[in-house]
PDB file of C-alpha atoms in Angstrom:
ATOM      1  CA  MET A   1     -32.797  -3.279 -57.062  1.00  0.00           C
ATOM      2  CA  SER A   2     -29.471  -3.767 -58.750  1.00  0.00           C
ATOM      3  CA  LEU A   3     -28.898  -3.047 -62.420  1.00  0.00           C
ATOM      4  CA  GLY A   4     -28.534  -6.773 -63.123  1.00  0.00           C
ATOM      5  CA  ASP A   5     -31.865  -7.582 -61.460  1.00  0.00           C
ATOM      6  CA  HIS A   6     -33.571  -4.764 -63.344  1.00  0.00           C
ATOM      7  CA  LEU A   7     -32.111  -5.879 -66.686  1.00  0.00           C
ATOM      8  CA  ARG A   8     -33.364  -9.408 -66.027  1.00  0.00           C
ATOM      9  CA  PHE A   9     -36.824  -7.974 -65.370  1.00  0.00           C
ATOM     10  CA  LEU A  10     -36.732  -5.868 -68.542  1.00  0.00           C
ATOM     11  CA  ARG A  11     -35.600  -8.829 -70.655  1.00  0.00           C
ATOM     12  CA  ALA A  12     -38.307 -11.063 -69.157  1.00  0.00           C
ATOM     13  CA  MET A  13     -40.975  -8.430 -69.854  1.00  0.00           C
ATOM     14  CA  ARG A  14     -39.910  -8.513 -73.506  1.00  0.00           C
ATOM     15  CA  GLY A  15     -40.366 -12.253 -73.829  1.00  0.00           C
ATOM     16  CA  GLY A  16     -36.936 -13.253 -72.511  1.00  0.00           C
ATOM     17  CA  PRO A  17     -34.876 -13.052 -75.716  1.00  0.00           C
ATOM     18  CA  ALA A  18     -31.509 -14.834 -75.611  1.00  0.00           C
ATOM     19  CA  PHE A  19     -28.487 -12.562 -75.352  1.00  0.00           C
ATOM     20  CA  ASP A  20     -27.478 -13.540 -78.894  1.00  0.00           C
ATOM     21  CA  ALA A  21     -30.796 -12.140 -80.121  1.00  0.00           C
ATOM     22  CA  LEU A  22     -29.514  -8.704 -79.083  1.00  0.00           C
ATOM     23  CA  ALA A  23     -26.638  -8.962 -81.574  1.00  0.00           C
ATOM     24  CA  ASP A  24     -28.004  -6.147 -83.750  1.00  0.00           C
ATOM     25  CA  LYS A  25     -27.462  -3.656 -80.908  1.00  0.00           C
ATOM     26  CA  LEU A  26     -24.727  -5.239 -78.792  1.00  0.00           C
ATOM     27  CA  ASN A  27     -21.403  -6.639 -79.984  1.00  0.00           C
ATOM     28  CA  GLU A  28     -20.008  -9.830 -78.480  1.00  0.00           C
ATOM     29  CA  ALA A  29     -18.103  -8.054 -75.701  1.00  0.00           C
ATOM     30  CA  ASP A  30     -21.191  -6.029 -74.768  1.00  0.00           C
ATOM     31  CA  ARG A  31     -23.346  -9.172 -74.701  1.00  0.00           C
ATOM     32  CA  ARG A  32     -20.810 -10.806 -72.404  1.00  0.00           C
ATOM     33  CA  LYS A  33     -21.037  -7.803 -70.088  1.00  0.00           C
ATOM     34  CA  ALA A  34     -24.830  -7.934 -70.183  1.00  0.00           C
ATOM     35  CA  ARG A  35     -24.753 -11.637 -69.330  1.00  0.00           C
ATOM     36  CA  ASP A  36     -22.319 -11.052 -66.447  1.00  0.00           C
ATOM     37  CA  LEU A  37     -24.581  -8.314 -65.090  1.00  0.00           C
ATOM     38  CA  GLU A  38     -27.661 -10.516 -65.110  1.00  0.00           C
ATOM     39  CA  VAL A  39     -26.458 -14.030 -64.546  1.00  0.00           C
ATOM     40  CA  ARG A  40     -23.392 -13.533 -62.362  1.00  0.00           C
ATOM     41  CA  TYR A  41     -24.470 -10.350 -60.565  1.00  0.00           C
ATOM     42  CA  ARG A  42     -21.116  -8.928 -61.593  1.00  0.00           C
ATOM     43  CA  ASP A  43     -21.329  -5.197 -62.198  1.00  0.00           C
ATOM     44  CA  THR A  44     -18.943  -4.666 -65.078  1.00  0.00           C
ATOM     45  CA  SER A  45     -21.041  -1.831 -66.409  1.00  0.00           C
ATOM     46  CA  ASP A  46     -19.865   1.592 -67.514  1.00  0.00           C
ATOM     47  CA  GLU A  47     -21.819   4.477 -68.950  1.00  0.00           C
ATOM     48  CA  SER A  48     -21.315   3.241 -72.492  1.00  0.00           C
ATOM     49  CA  ILE A  49     -22.845  -0.202 -71.933  1.00  0.00           C
ATOM     50  CA  VAL A  50     -25.642   1.293 -69.833  1.00  0.00           C
ATOM     51  CA  ARG A  51     -26.578   3.556 -72.781  1.00  0.00           C
ATOM     52  CA  LYS A  52     -26.541   0.608 -75.183  1.00  0.00           C
ATOM     53  CA  LEU A  53     -28.667  -1.521 -72.839  1.00  0.00           C
ATOM     54  CA  ALA A  54     -31.114   1.339 -72.371  1.00  0.00           C
ATOM     55  CA  ASP A  55     -31.447   1.509 -76.142  1.00  0.00           C
ATOM     56  CA  CYS A  56     -31.893  -2.293 -76.343  1.00  0.00           C
ATOM     57  CA  TYR A  57     -34.723  -2.353 -73.855  1.00  0.00           C
ATOM     58  CA  GLY A  58     -36.265   1.027 -74.675  1.00  0.00           C
ATOM     59  CA  ALA A  59     -35.715   2.256 -71.133  1.00  0.00           C
ATOM     60  CA  PRO A  60     -34.438   5.689 -70.040  1.00  0.00           C
ATOM     61  CA  VAL A  61     -30.702   5.789 -69.277  1.00  0.00           C
ATOM     62  CA  GLU A  62     -31.521   7.525 -65.972  1.00  0.00           C
ATOM     63  CA  GLU A  63     -33.666   4.558 -64.930  1.00  0.00           C
ATOM     64  CA  LEU A  64     -30.789   2.147 -65.473  1.00  0.00           C
ATOM     65  CA  MET A  65     -28.336   4.465 -63.721  1.00  0.00           C
ATOM     66  CA  TRP A  66     -30.724   4.705 -60.757  1.00  0.00           C
ATOM     67  CA  HIS A  67     -30.691   0.916 -60.436  1.00  0.00           C
ATOM     68  CA  ARG A  68     -26.937   0.824 -60.969  1.00  0.00           C
ATOM     69  CA  ALA A  69     -26.556   2.872 -57.784  1.00  0.00           C
ATOM     70  CA  ARG A  70     -28.558   0.251 -55.854  1.00  0.00           C
ATOM     71  CA  SER A  71     -26.267  -2.750 -56.019  1.00  0.00           C
ATOM     72  CA  ARG A  72     -26.853  -6.090 -54.326  1.00  0.00           C
ATOM     73  CA  ARG A  73     -23.889  -5.328 -52.082  1.00  0.00           C
ATOM     74  CA  SER A  74     -25.490  -2.046 -51.054  1.00  0.00           C
ATOM     75  CA  LEU A  75     -28.664  -3.911 -50.052  1.00  0.00           C
ATOM     76  CA  SER A  76     -26.573  -6.438 -48.119  1.00  0.00           C
ATOM     77  CA  ASP A  77     -24.760  -3.603 -46.332  1.00  0.00           C
ATOM     78  CA  TYR A  78     -28.129  -2.107 -45.360  1.00  0.00           C
ATOM     79  CA  LEU A  79     -29.468  -5.466 -44.112  1.00  0.00           C
ATOM     80  CA  LEU A  80     -26.308  -6.013 -42.090  1.00  0.00           C
ATOM     81  CA  ALA A  81     -26.489  -2.510 -40.609  1.00  0.00           C
ATOM     82  CA  VAL A  82     -30.113  -2.759 -39.458  1.00  0.00           C
ATOM     83  CA  SER A  83     -29.551  -6.306 -38.143  1.00  0.00           C
ATOM     84  CA  SER A  84     -26.518  -5.204 -36.148  1.00  0.00           C
ATOM     85  CA  GLU A  85     -28.400  -2.256 -34.670  1.00  0.00           C
ATOM     86  CA  ASN A  86     -31.603  -4.258 -34.006  1.00  0.00           C
ATOM     87  CA  ARG A  87     -33.566  -1.858 -36.167  1.00  0.00           C
ATOM     88  CA  PRO A  88     -36.395  -2.827 -38.514  1.00  0.00           C
ATOM     89  CA  ALA A  89     -35.642  -2.856 -42.210  1.00  0.00           C
ATOM     90  CA  GLU A  90     -37.804  -0.942 -44.681  1.00  0.00           C
ATOM     91  CA  LEU A  91     -37.947  -2.412 -48.139  1.00  0.00           C
ATOM     92  CA  ARG A  92     -39.841  -0.768 -50.989  1.00  0.00           C
ATOM     93  CA  LEU A  93     -41.060  -3.189 -53.619  1.00  0.00           C
ATOM     94  CA  ARG A  94     -41.607  -2.662 -57.338  1.00  0.00           C
ATOM     95  CA  SER A  95     -45.348  -2.556 -56.654  1.00  0.00           C
ATOM     96  CA  GLY A  96     -44.830   0.449 -54.368  1.00  0.00           C
ATOM     97  CA  GLU A  97     -45.643  -1.578 -51.256  1.00  0.00           C
ATOM     98  CA  VAL A  98     -43.278  -0.994 -48.334  1.00  0.00           C
ATOM     99  CA  LEU A  99     -42.494  -3.950 -46.073  1.00  0.00           C
ATOM    100  CA  ALA A 100     -41.016  -3.412 -42.626  1.00  0.00           C
ATOM    101  CA  GLY A 101     -39.682  -5.890 -40.122  1.00  0.00           C
ATOM    102  CA  SER A 102     -36.682  -7.451 -38.478  1.00  0.00           C
ATOM    103  CA  VAL A 103     -34.201  -9.156 -40.762  1.00  0.00           C
ATOM    104  CA  VAL A 104     -34.002 -12.805 -39.680  1.00  0.00           C
ATOM    105  CA  TRP A 105     -31.768 -13.957 -42.539  1.00  0.00           C
ATOM    106  CA  TRP A 106     -30.817 -13.169 -46.098  1.00  0.00           C
ATOM    107  CA  ASP A 107     -29.141 -15.080 -48.853  1.00  0.00           C
ATOM    108  CA  LEU A 108     -28.562 -15.056 -52.601  1.00  0.00           C
ATOM    109  CA  ALA A 109     -32.210 -14.838 -53.572  1.00  0.00           C
ATOM    110  CA  ALA A 110     -34.337 -13.792 -50.619  1.00  0.00           C
ATOM    111  CA  ILE A 111     -34.662 -11.961 -47.320  1.00  0.00           C
ATOM    112  CA  GLY A 112     -36.454 -13.431 -44.297  1.00  0.00           C
ATOM    113  CA  LEU A 113     -38.333 -10.505 -42.775  1.00  0.00           C
ATOM    114  CA  GLN A 114     -40.230 -10.808 -39.488  1.00  0.00           C
ATOM    115  CA  PRO A 115     -43.039  -8.211 -39.290  1.00  0.00           C
ATOM    116  CA  ALA A 116     -43.455  -6.532 -35.916  1.00  0.00           C
ATOM    117  CA  ASP A 117     -47.210  -7.220 -35.828  1.00  0.00           C
ATOM    118  CA  GLY A 118     -46.766 -10.955 -35.240  1.00  0.00           C
ATOM    119  CA  ARG A 119     -47.553 -12.113 -38.767  1.00  0.00           C
ATOM    120  CA  PRO A 120     -45.463 -15.072 -39.941  1.00  0.00           C
ATOM    121  CA  LEU A 121     -42.094 -14.576 -41.581  1.00  0.00           C
ATOM    122  CA  LEU A 122     -42.202 -12.943 -45.014  1.00  0.00           C
ATOM    123  CA  VAL A 123     -39.782 -14.320 -47.573  1.00  0.00           C
ATOM    124  CA  VAL A 124     -39.075 -11.297 -49.757  1.00  0.00           C
ATOM    125  CA  GLN A 125     -37.398 -11.887 -53.093  1.00  0.00           C
ATOM    126  CA  ARG A 126     -34.326  -9.699 -53.512  1.00  0.00           C
ATOM    127  CA  HIS A 127     -35.220  -8.895 -57.096  1.00  0.00           C
ATOM    128  CA  ALA A 128     -38.549  -7.410 -55.926  1.00  0.00           C
ATOM    129  CA  VAL A 129     -36.856  -4.863 -53.644  1.00  0.00           C
ATOM    130  CA  VAL A 130     -36.309  -1.656 -55.606  1.00  0.00           C
ATOM    131  CA  ASP A 131     -35.303   0.732 -52.849  1.00  0.00           C
ATOM    132  CA  TRP A 132     -34.388   1.048 -49.186  1.00  0.00           C
ATOM    133  CA  PRO A 133     -33.352   3.909 -46.881  1.00  0.00           C
ATOM    134  CA  LEU A 134     -30.003   5.479 -47.700  1.00  0.00           C
ATOM    135  CA  ALA A 135     -29.748   3.533 -50.958  1.00  0.00           C
ATOM    136  CA  GLY A 136     -27.932   5.152 -53.840  1.00  0.00           C
TER     137      GLY A 136
ATOM    138  CA  MET B   1      -7.047 -39.740 -29.938  1.00  0.00           C
ATOM    139  CA  LEU B   2      -4.419 -41.007 -27.495  1.00  0.00           C
ATOM    140  CA  PRO B   3      -1.782 -43.559 -28.672  1.00  0.00           C
ATOM    141  CA  GLU B   4      -3.336 -46.331 -26.564  1.00  0.00           C
ATOM    142  CA  GLU B   5      -6.806 -45.525 -27.932  1.00  0.00           C
ATOM    143  CA  LEU B   6      -5.386 -45.623 -31.435  1.00  0.00           C
ATOM    144  CA  THR B   7      -3.795 -49.029 -30.772  1.00  0.00           C
ATOM    145  CA  ALA B   8      -7.094 -50.349 -29.376  1.00  0.00           C
ATOM    146  CA  ASP B   9      -9.003 -48.997 -32.344  1.00  0.00           C
ATOM    147  CA  VAL B  10      -6.588 -50.432 -34.909  1.00  0.00           C
ATOM    148  CA  GLY B  11      -6.217 -53.744 -33.044  1.00  0.00           C
ATOM    149  CA  LYS B  12      -2.418 -53.678 -32.881  1.00  0.00           C
ATOM    150  CA  PRO B  13       0.418 -51.145 -32.506  1.00  0.00           C
ATOM    151  CA  ILE B  14       0.431 -48.817 -35.519  1.00  0.00           C
ATOM    152  CA  GLN B  15       4.113 -49.675 -36.176  1.00  0.00           C
ATOM    153  CA  GLN B  16       2.923 -53.194 -37.063  1.00  0.00           C
ATOM    154  CA  LEU B  17       0.315 -52.052 -39.597  1.00  0.00           C
ATOM    155  CA  THR B  18       0.891 -52.991 -43.205  1.00  0.00           C
ATOM    156  CA  ALA B  19       0.392 -50.301 -45.855  1.00  0.00           C
ATOM    157  CA  ARG B  20      -2.877 -51.947 -46.925  1.00  0.00           C
ATOM    158  CA  GLU B  21      -4.199 -52.042 -43.323  1.00  0.00           C
ATOM    159  CA  ALA B  22      -3.211 -48.400 -42.783  1.00  0.00           C
ATOM    160  CA  ARG B  23      -5.003 -47.329 -45.961  1.00  0.00           C
ATOM    161  CA  ALA B  24      -8.144 -49.226 -44.955  1.00  0.00           C
ATOM    162  CA  TRP B  25      -8.128 -47.700 -41.473  1.00  0.00           C
ATOM    163  CA  LEU B  26      -7.622 -44.179 -42.844  1.00  0.00           C
ATOM    164  CA  ARG B  27     -10.506 -44.716 -45.304  1.00  0.00           C
ATOM    165  CA  GLU B  28     -12.809 -45.770 -42.441  1.00  0.00           C
ATOM    166  CA  GLN B  29     -11.862 -42.684 -40.434  1.00  0.00           C
ATOM    167  CA  TYR B  30     -12.387 -40.404 -43.430  1.00  0.00           C
ATOM    168  CA  GLU B  31     -15.852 -41.832 -44.111  1.00  0.00           C
ATOM    169  CA  ARG B  32     -16.798 -41.576 -40.418  1.00  0.00           C
ATOM    170  CA  LEU B  33     -15.729 -37.922 -40.233  1.00  0.00           C
ATOM    171  CA  SER B  34     -17.432 -37.097 -43.544  1.00  0.00           C
ATOM    172  CA  SER B  35     -20.762 -38.535 -42.377  1.00  0.00           C
ATOM    173  CA  GLN B  36     -20.516 -36.665 -39.063  1.00  0.00           C
ATOM    174  CA  SER B  37     -19.810 -33.305 -40.662  1.00  0.00           C
ATOM    175  CA  SER B  38     -22.465 -33.645 -43.391  1.00  0.00           C
ATOM    176  CA  SER B  39     -25.200 -34.460 -40.858  1.00  0.00           C
ATOM    177  CA  ASN B  40     -24.742 -31.018 -39.289  1.00  0.00           C
ATOM    178  CA  LYS B  41     -25.074 -29.099 -42.552  1.00  0.00           C
ATOM    179  CA  MET B  42     -28.059 -27.293 -43.939  1.00  0.00           C
ATOM    180  CA  PRO B  43     -29.258 -28.585 -47.297  1.00  0.00           C
ATOM    181  CA  GLY B  44     -27.229 -27.067 -50.081  1.00  0.00           C
ATOM    182  CA  GLN B  45     -24.542 -25.767 -47.742  1.00  0.00           C
ATOM    183  CA  SER B  46     -21.101 -25.511 -49.248  1.00  0.00           C
ATOM    184  CA  LYS B  47     -18.020 -26.986 -47.599  1.00  0.00           C
ATOM    185  CA  ARG B  48     -16.339 -23.590 -47.750  1.00  0.00           C
ATOM    186  CA  ALA B  49     -17.310 -20.496 -45.828  1.00  0.00           C
ATOM    187  CA  ALA B  50     -19.353 -18.092 -47.922  1.00  0.00           C
ATOM    188  CA  LEU B  51     -21.043 -14.715 -47.626  1.00  0.00           C
ATOM    189  CA  PRO B  52     -24.833 -14.834 -47.180  1.00  0.00           C
ATOM    190  CA  GLU B  53     -25.393 -13.514 -50.691  1.00  0.00           C
ATOM    191  CA  ALA B  54     -23.357 -16.363 -52.155  1.00  0.00           C
ATOM    192  CA  VAL B  55     -25.635 -19.143 -50.901  1.00  0.00           C
ATOM    193  CA  ASP B  56     -29.338 -19.842 -51.118  1.00  0.00           C
ATOM    194  CA  ALA B  57     -29.490 -22.159 -48.105  1.00  0.00           C
ATOM    195  CA  PHE B  58     -31.919 -20.113 -45.994  1.00  0.00           C
ATOM    196  CA  GLU B  59     -34.673 -19.955 -48.579  1.00  0.00           C
ATOM    197  CA  LEU B  60     -34.000 -23.581 -49.480  1.00  0.00           C
ATOM    198  CA  LYS B  61     -34.443 -24.615 -45.835  1.00  0.00           C
ATOM    199  CA  TYR B  62     -37.625 -22.539 -45.490  1.00  0.00           C
ATOM    200  CA  LEU B  63     -39.146 -24.145 -48.581  1.00  0.00           C
ATOM    201  CA  THR B  64     -37.966 -27.648 -47.648  1.00  0.00           C
ATOM    202  CA  ASP B  65     -39.560 -27.316 -44.202  1.00  0.00           C
ATOM    203  CA  ALA B  66     -42.765 -25.888 -45.686  1.00  0.00           C
ATOM    204  CA  GLN B  67     -43.073 -28.677 -48.252  1.00  0.00           C
ATOM    205  CA  GLN B  68     -42.385 -31.415 -45.700  1.00  0.00           C
ATOM    206  CA  ALA B  69     -44.976 -29.896 -43.351  1.00  0.00           C
ATOM    207  CA  GLY B  70     -47.532 -29.705 -46.169  1.00  0.00           C
ATOM    208  CA  ALA B  71     -47.751 -25.980 -45.443  1.00  0.00           C
ATOM    209  CA  ARG B  72     -49.940 -23.564 -47.352  1.00  0.00           C
ATOM    210  CA  LEU B  73     -48.159 -20.544 -48.752  1.00  0.00           C
ATOM    211  CA  THR B  74     -49.584 -17.218 -49.792  1.00  0.00           C
ATOM    212  CA  VAL B  75     -47.564 -15.846 -52.678  1.00  0.00           C
ATOM    213  CA  LYS B  76     -47.805 -12.241 -53.805  1.00  0.00           C
ATOM    214  CA  LEU B  77     -46.586 -11.338 -57.266  1.00  0.00           C
ATOM    215  CA  PHE B  78     -45.024  -8.017 -58.221  1.00  0.00           C
ATOM    216  CA  ASN B  79     -48.249  -7.100 -60.030  1.00  0.00           C
ATOM    217  CA  THR B  80     -50.032  -7.544 -56.631  1.00  0.00           C
ATOM    218  CA  GLU B  81     -51.835 -10.725 -57.752  1.00  0.00           C
ATOM    219  CA  THR B  82     -52.000 -13.271 -54.901  1.00  0.00           C
ATOM    220  CA  PHE B  83     -52.116 -17.079 -54.904  1.00  0.00           C
ATOM    221  CA  SER B  84     -52.607 -19.387 -51.906  1.00  0.00           C
ATOM    222  CA  GLY B  85     -52.079 -23.115 -51.866  1.00  0.00           C
ATOM    223  CA  ARG B  86     -50.122 -26.046 -50.566  1.00  0.00           C
ATOM    224  CA  LEU B  87     -46.482 -26.045 -51.609  1.00  0.00           C
ATOM    225  CA  VAL B  88     -45.953 -29.192 -53.660  1.00  0.00           C
ATOM    226  CA  GLY B  89     -42.636 -28.399 -55.307  1.00  0.00           C
ATOM    227  CA  PHE B  90     -39.953 -25.810 -55.867  1.00  0.00           C
ATOM    228  CA  SER B  91     -36.673 -25.139 -57.623  1.00  0.00           C
ATOM    229  CA  PRO B  92     -34.268 -22.191 -57.511  1.00  0.00           C
ATOM    230  CA  TYR B  93     -36.453 -20.576 -60.175  1.00  0.00           C
ATOM    231  CA  ALA B  94     -40.068 -21.503 -59.425  1.00  0.00           C
ATOM    232  CA  LEU B  95     -42.617 -22.596 -56.817  1.00  0.00           C
ATOM    233  CA  THR B  96     -45.482 -24.995 -57.515  1.00  0.00           C
ATOM    234  CA  LEU B  97     -48.656 -24.669 -55.441  1.00  0.00           C
ATOM    235  CA  CYS B  98     -51.691 -26.930 -55.317  1.00  0.00           C
ATOM    236  CA  LEU B  99     -54.577 -24.454 -55.217  1.00  0.00           C
ATOM    237  CA  ASP B 100     -57.768 -24.998 -53.230  1.00  0.00           C
ATOM    238  CA  ASP B 101     -59.651 -26.060 -56.375  1.00  0.00           C
ATOM    239  CA  GLY B 102     -57.117 -28.850 -56.959  1.00  0.00           C
ATOM    240  CA  ARG B 103     -55.249 -27.179 -59.819  1.00  0.00           C
ATOM    241  CA  ASP B 104     -51.464 -26.917 -59.692  1.00  0.00           C
ATOM    242  CA  ILE B 105     -49.835 -23.643 -60.604  1.00  0.00           C
ATOM    243  CA  THR B 106     -46.135 -22.962 -61.113  1.00  0.00           C
ATOM    244  CA  LEU B 107     -45.040 -19.430 -60.316  1.00  0.00           C
ATOM    245  CA  GLN B 108     -41.722 -18.144 -61.624  1.00  0.00           C
ATOM    246  CA  LYS B 109     -39.624 -16.599 -58.863  1.00  0.00           C
ATOM    247  CA  LEU B 110     -38.970 -13.585 -61.074  1.00  0.00           C
ATOM    248  CA  ALA B 111     -42.681 -12.737 -60.857  1.00  0.00           C
ATOM    249  CA  ILE B 112     -42.842 -13.217 -57.074  1.00  0.00           C
ATOM    250  CA  ALA B 113     -42.480 -10.264 -54.706  1.00  0.00           C
ATOM    251  CA  TYR B 114     -42.799 -12.236 -51.462  1.00  0.00           C
ATOM    252  CA  TYR B 115     -44.482 -15.213 -49.862  1.00  0.00           C
ATOM    253  CA  THR B 116     -45.392 -16.400 -46.382  1.00  0.00           C
ATOM    254  CA  ARG B 117     -47.036 -19.265 -44.567  1.00  0.00           C
ATOM    255  CA  ALA B 118     -50.757 -18.947 -45.246  1.00  0.00           C
ATOM    256  CA  ALA B 119     -52.057 -20.442 -41.999  1.00  0.00           C
ATOM    257  CA  GLU B 120     -52.100 -16.966 -40.526  1.00  0.00           C
ATOM    258  CA  ALA B 121     -53.268 -13.911 -42.419  1.00  0.00           C
ATOM    259  CA  THR B 122     -50.848 -12.238 -44.792  1.00  0.00           C
ATOM    260  CA  ALA B 123     -50.323  -8.660 -45.954  1.00  0.00           C
TER     261      ALA B 123
END
């Protein structure tokens, strides 16, 4: 899961405060970066903003850095690689559940995953995928 | 289009067209081509080429098909809670299911881990 997706989750779990409500810990430029990370999936982060965001959300810096290393592009690269090689994808979800199957499609928000056991297509939300092989 | 086909389509040699007739003919052709190209597009598809992660057309098509078919979905949330029901509505941010007891429930996409057609068993 990318840093932006994880920040969106953390903000939602704290009642979804507006970015302006974080003004006591983030200046205007930092809030703009935080918004870009979440809303536009644009990773403009550096270690300084990651530390400030960790402080904002009461999360360990290491946790945010771990997610920072798992960008949306990295997940796309993995999906493309397994699709090209006709290999099943393995996606670990936030719940700890691991889903495996052939990648039928993917887009901005979701991944169409066809399990090998004949079950119908699973539509996996990108933001629920926290890890995958060779990530980070 | 060959010159003779063009003349037949316009109704006279193009050299004899007035500016107004030429504009009207071009407008007709533009509208014809626009309707042809849009009928081949997926819902929500952009006119410009885009990377898969820049569009949401696949999920949109899946949900559109499911809603039109009156399909039941099984939705699993990230906290492992599961809901099954007929898909009655959706947006980029939420799905609305009609549960078996007749209640409607709207699930925020942020809380959803994955979903599937419920006709067959799910995970």
